[in-house]
């Protein structure tokens, strides 16, 4: 009985804090994306248009590790049984990717262009059963500065 | 030293090539961080300790790759790629490789 209560408590805590956290994070992501919208970022291998007087070229990176909450783990466990869209995980991965890209952009706000953006999903907790569920994203790109 | 993940350094010309250079690192956080991550797993949110871990590992691997390129006498590394592999739980394993070249 105690076990059941503990489980319910964990699910409730996970739901309340997880949703709150996610909403807050999405709000912050949207705001920062708006602020950086003028920084040209592409995943093409060459700069867009002609760039003269290139003064510096830098490799820039950004990373984020976002954890799941208890509620999502239970819900996705059920989902796994019935099949279908795992919305809870979709938002999680989305958050991690966008956060990583934002951090990358924030590390070079004065760049003229950022080209060849690549995303890599890293793993810290792979191979440890399901002990810690998290998404680890690493974004890297080349920043070009002009005079 | 120029580092890019494109095939060339924009605005420069490659005059010599020294082949592939690489750097790798396996790093772990102390157990306190791992416990904190377990707690965070209930509430959700960012695992700051692991984000740090990732960026430290990245820096170190990049440093090692850069040292290797310097030894060869290169002044740029092009086509840099990041890769991760899994050695053990709780540790971050990052492998960075690229082509060492001389540009002018």
Short mmCIF file of C-alpha atoms in Angstrom, two decimals:
data_model
loop_
_atom_site.label_atom_id
_atom_site.label_comp_id
_atom_site.label_asym_id
_atom_site.label_seq_id
_atom_site.Cartn_x
_atom_site.Cartn_y
_atom_site.Cartn_z
CA UNK A 1 0.00 0.00 0.00
CA UNK A 2 2.81 2.35 0.97
CA UNK A 3 4.48 1.49 -2.33
CA UNK A 4 1.37 2.47 -4.25
CA UNK A 5 1.16 5.80 -2.43
CA UNK A 6 4.84 6.48 -3.12
CA UNK A 7 4.31 5.73 -6.79
CA UNK A 8 1.28 8.02 -6.98
CA UNK A 9 3.20 10.75 -5.17
CA UNK A 10 6.10 10.45 -7.62
CA UNK A 11 3.75 10.58 -10.60
CA UNK A 12 1.96 13.64 -9.23
CA UNK A 13 5.22 15.42 -8.42
CA UNK A 14 6.54 14.53 -11.84
CA UNK A 15 3.41 15.79 -13.52
CA UNK A 16 3.25 19.12 -11.67
CA UNK A 17 6.93 20.03 -11.78
CA UNK A 18 7.56 18.45 -15.15
CA UNK A 19 4.78 20.37 -16.90
CA UNK A 20 5.72 23.58 -15.14
CA UNK A 21 9.36 23.13 -16.09
CA UNK A 22 8.54 22.34 -19.67
CA UNK A 23 6.24 25.31 -20.14
CA UNK A 24 8.84 27.63 -18.64
CA UNK A 25 11.56 26.16 -20.82
CA UNK A 26 9.53 26.49 -24.01
CA UNK A 27 8.74 30.10 -23.14
CA UNK A 28 12.41 30.87 -22.66
CA UNK A 29 13.36 29.03 -25.87
CA UNK A 30 10.79 30.97 -27.88
CA UNK A 31 11.96 34.31 -26.51
CA UNK A 32 15.62 33.60 -27.16
CA UNK A 33 14.92 32.26 -30.64
CA UNK A 34 13.13 35.51 -31.42
CA UNK A 35 16.12 37.51 -30.18
CA UNK A 36 18.59 35.56 -32.32
CA UNK A 37 16.48 35.23 -35.43
CA UNK A 38 18.73 37.61 -37.40
CA UNK A 39 21.80 35.47 -36.99
CA UNK A 40 21.97 33.51 -40.25
CA UNK A 41 22.35 29.83 -39.45
CA UNK A 42 22.35 27.14 -42.12
CA UNK A 43 23.32 23.55 -42.49
CA UNK A 44 24.73 24.11 -45.95
CA UNK A 45 28.43 23.63 -46.46
CA UNK A 46 29.09 26.99 -48.05
CA UNK A 47 28.17 30.46 -46.82
CA UNK A 48 24.96 31.93 -48.18
CA UNK A 49 25.79 34.61 -50.74
CA UNK A 50 29.22 36.12 -51.24
CA UNK A 51 31.21 36.96 -48.13
CA UNK A 52 34.12 39.39 -48.48
CA UNK A 53 36.85 40.20 -45.95
CA UNK A 54 36.47 37.11 -43.82
CA UNK A 55 38.39 37.90 -40.65
CA UNK A 56 37.93 34.80 -38.57
CA UNK A 57 36.56 31.28 -38.77
CA UNK A 58 35.69 29.39 -35.61
CA UNK A 59 34.28 26.04 -34.66
CA UNK A 60 31.43 26.68 -32.22
CA UNK A 61 29.54 24.18 -30.11
CA UNK A 62 26.56 24.06 -27.80
CA UNK A 63 25.16 21.25 -25.71
CA UNK A 64 22.24 20.43 -23.46
CA UNK A 65 21.23 17.47 -21.34
CA UNK A 66 17.53 17.35 -20.52
CA UNK A 67 16.00 14.81 -18.21
CA UNK A 68 12.58 13.21 -18.33
CA UNK A 69 10.22 13.46 -15.37
CA UNK A 70 8.56 10.56 -13.60
CA UNK A 71 5.14 11.19 -15.09
CA UNK A 72 6.48 11.00 -18.62
CA UNK A 73 8.28 7.78 -17.93
CA UNK A 74 5.09 6.12 -16.75
CA UNK A 75 2.99 7.55 -19.57
CA UNK A 76 5.49 6.49 -22.22
CA UNK A 77 5.70 3.08 -20.62
CA UNK A 78 1.95 2.70 -21.25
CA UNK A 79 2.33 4.14 -24.72
CA UNK A 80 4.94 1.58 -25.50
CA UNK A 81 2.41 -1.09 -24.76
CA UNK A 82 -0.34 0.28 -27.00
CA UNK A 83 1.85 1.89 -29.65
CA UNK A 84 1.43 5.31 -31.22
CA UNK A 85 2.85 8.80 -30.91
CA UNK A 86 5.00 9.38 -27.86
CA UNK A 87 4.22 13.05 -27.45
CA UNK A 88 5.91 13.25 -24.07
CA UNK A 89 9.24 12.29 -25.59
CA UNK A 90 8.77 14.37 -28.71
CA UNK A 91 8.67 17.55 -26.68
CA UNK A 92 11.66 16.39 -24.65
CA UNK A 93 13.87 15.86 -27.70
CA UNK A 94 12.59 19.07 -29.25
CA UNK A 95 13.59 21.02 -26.15
CA UNK A 96 17.06 19.51 -26.02
CA UNK A 97 17.77 20.16 -29.71
CA UNK A 98 16.54 23.74 -29.67
CA UNK A 99 18.37 24.49 -26.44
CA UNK A 100 21.63 23.14 -27.88
CA UNK A 101 21.26 25.23 -31.03
CA UNK A 102 20.44 28.31 -28.96
CA UNK A 103 23.52 27.84 -26.80
CA UNK A 104 25.61 27.50 -29.90
CA UNK A 105 24.21 30.75 -31.26
CA UNK A 106 24.64 32.52 -27.95
CA UNK A 107 28.32 31.57 -27.89
CA UNK A 108 28.94 33.68 -31.01
CA UNK A 109 26.33 36.46 -31.20
CA UNK A 110 28.61 38.67 -33.34
CA UNK A 111 29.19 36.17 -36.11
CA UNK A 112 28.12 37.11 -39.63
CA UNK A 113 27.00 33.62 -40.51
CA UNK A 114 26.94 30.20 -38.96
CA UNK A 115 27.26 27.42 -41.50
CA UNK A 116 27.27 23.63 -41.57
CA UNK A 117 25.27 23.10 -38.41
CA UNK A 118 25.31 19.50 -37.28
CA UNK A 119 23.54 17.81 -34.41
CA UNK A 120 24.89 14.86 -32.55
CA UNK A 121 23.06 12.94 -29.88
CA UNK A 122 25.49 11.88 -27.24
CA UNK A 123 24.94 9.36 -24.52
CA UNK A 124 26.02 9.54 -20.93
CA UNK A 125 23.67 6.96 -19.56
CA UNK A 126 23.45 4.43 -22.29
CA UNK A 127 23.94 0.93 -20.99
CA UNK A 128 22.72 1.62 -17.49
CA UNK A 129 19.31 0.06 -17.86
CA UNK A 130 16.62 2.68 -17.49
CA UNK A 131 18.06 4.23 -14.38
CA UNK A 132 18.37 7.75 -15.69
CA UNK A 133 16.37 8.83 -18.70
CA UNK A 134 17.78 11.84 -20.47
CA UNK A 135 18.45 13.29 -23.88
CA UNK A 136 21.91 14.64 -24.58
CA UNK A 137 22.34 16.80 -27.64
CA UNK A 138 25.47 18.39 -29.00
CA UNK A 139 25.29 20.98 -31.77
CA UNK A 140 28.34 22.13 -33.68
CA UNK A 141 28.91 24.50 -36.57
CA UNK A 142 31.36 26.86 -38.20
CA UNK A 143 31.00 30.56 -37.37
CA UNK A 144 32.26 33.08 -39.91
CA UNK A 145 33.19 36.63 -38.93
CA UNK A 146 33.66 39.41 -41.44
CA UNK A 147 35.15 42.87 -41.01
CA UNK B 1 44.61 27.50 -35.45
CA UNK B 2 41.48 27.45 -37.59
CA UNK B 3 38.91 24.81 -36.85
CA UNK B 4 35.94 24.26 -39.14
CA UNK B 5 33.50 21.50 -39.85
CA UNK B 6 33.32 22.43 -43.52
CA UNK B 7 35.60 20.98 -46.21
CA UNK B 8 37.55 24.18 -46.52
CA UNK B 9 38.33 27.24 -44.48
CA UNK B 10 36.13 29.97 -45.98
CA UNK B 11 38.27 32.69 -47.51
CA UNK B 12 41.50 30.65 -47.37
CA UNK B 13 43.29 28.23 -49.64
CA UNK B 14 44.49 24.80 -48.57
CA UNK B 15 48.13 24.25 -49.56
CA UNK B 16 49.09 21.09 -47.69
CA UNK B 17 47.34 18.14 -46.12
CA UNK B 18 48.57 16.04 -43.21
CA UNK B 19 45.83 13.46 -42.87
CA UNK B 20 43.40 12.69 -40.09
CA UNK B 21 43.98 13.89 -36.54
CA UNK B 22 41.80 12.98 -33.61
CA UNK B 23 41.27 13.49 -29.92
CA UNK B 24 39.16 11.55 -27.50
CA UNK B 25 38.25 11.60 -23.88
CA UNK B 26 36.17 9.65 -21.39
CA UNK B 27 35.01 11.67 -18.41
CA UNK B 28 32.77 10.98 -15.47
CA UNK B 29 31.17 13.08 -12.75
CA UNK B 30 31.44 12.29 -9.08
CA UNK B 31 28.71 10.23 -7.48
CA UNK B 32 26.96 13.29 -5.96
CA UNK B 33 26.14 14.50 -9.45
CA UNK B 34 24.81 11.09 -10.37
CA UNK B 35 22.51 11.09 -7.35
CA UNK B 36 21.33 14.61 -8.22
CA UNK B 37 20.58 13.37 -11.73
CA UNK B 38 18.49 10.59 -10.24
CA UNK B 39 16.49 13.16 -8.26
CA UNK B 40 16.10 15.37 -11.31
CA UNK B 41 14.66 12.36 -13.08
CA UNK B 42 11.53 12.69 -10.95
CA UNK B 43 10.97 16.38 -11.56
CA UNK B 44 12.36 16.72 -15.06
CA UNK B 45 14.44 19.60 -16.32
CA UNK B 46 18.02 20.15 -17.31
CA UNK B 47 20.81 18.05 -15.84
CA UNK B 48 23.33 20.87 -15.43
CA UNK B 49 26.02 18.57 -14.09
CA UNK B 50 25.92 16.49 -17.24
CA UNK B 51 25.78 19.49 -19.51
CA UNK B 52 29.02 20.60 -17.85
CA UNK B 53 30.42 17.12 -18.22
CA UNK B 54 29.71 17.20 -21.94
CA UNK B 55 31.34 20.56 -22.49
CA UNK B 56 34.41 19.66 -20.43
CA UNK B 57 34.83 16.45 -22.37
CA UNK B 58 34.41 18.34 -25.63
CA UNK B 59 37.04 20.92 -24.67
CA UNK B 60 39.54 18.29 -23.65
CA UNK B 61 39.10 16.18 -26.75
CA UNK B 62 39.42 19.26 -28.93
CA UNK B 63 42.60 20.26 -27.11
CA UNK B 64 44.13 16.86 -27.77
CA UNK B 65 43.23 16.99 -31.43
CA UNK B 66 44.72 20.47 -31.68
CA UNK B 67 47.97 19.33 -30.05
CA UNK B 68 48.28 16.53 -32.55
CA UNK B 69 47.74 18.88 -35.47
CA UNK B 70 50.30 21.31 -34.10
CA UNK B 71 52.86 18.55 -33.84
CA UNK B 72 52.35 17.81 -37.51
CA UNK B 73 52.89 21.46 -38.31
CA UNK B 74 49.36 22.15 -39.51
CA UNK B 75 47.65 25.49 -38.95
CA UNK B 76 44.05 24.41 -39.51
CA UNK B 77 41.77 21.43 -39.07
CA UNK B 78 38.92 21.03 -41.52
CA UNK B 79 35.94 18.70 -41.63
CA UNK B 80 35.81 18.28 -37.87
CA UNK B 81 33.28 15.68 -36.70
CA UNK B 82 32.05 14.83 -33.24
CA UNK B 83 31.22 11.31 -32.32
CA UNK B 84 30.20 9.56 -29.15
CA UNK B 85 30.51 6.00 -28.08
CA UNK B 86 29.46 4.12 -25.03
CA UNK B 87 32.08 2.66 -22.71
CA UNK B 88 30.41 2.72 -19.33
CA UNK B 89 27.37 4.26 -17.67
CA UNK B 90 27.66 7.68 -16.05
CA UNK B 91 30.56 8.70 -18.22
CA UNK B 92 30.70 10.81 -21.33
CA UNK B 93 32.80 9.54 -24.18
CA UNK B 94 33.58 12.01 -26.90
CA UNK B 95 35.70 11.48 -29.95
CA UNK B 96 36.61 14.32 -32.28
CA UNK B 97 38.36 13.91 -35.59
CA UNK B 98 39.25 16.07 -38.53
CA UNK B 99 41.77 16.62 -41.31
CA UNK B 100 44.89 18.62 -40.50
CA UNK B 101 45.85 21.03 -43.26
CA UNK B 102 47.91 24.13 -43.90
CA UNK B 103 46.06 27.13 -45.22
CA UNK B 104 47.22 30.51 -46.43
#
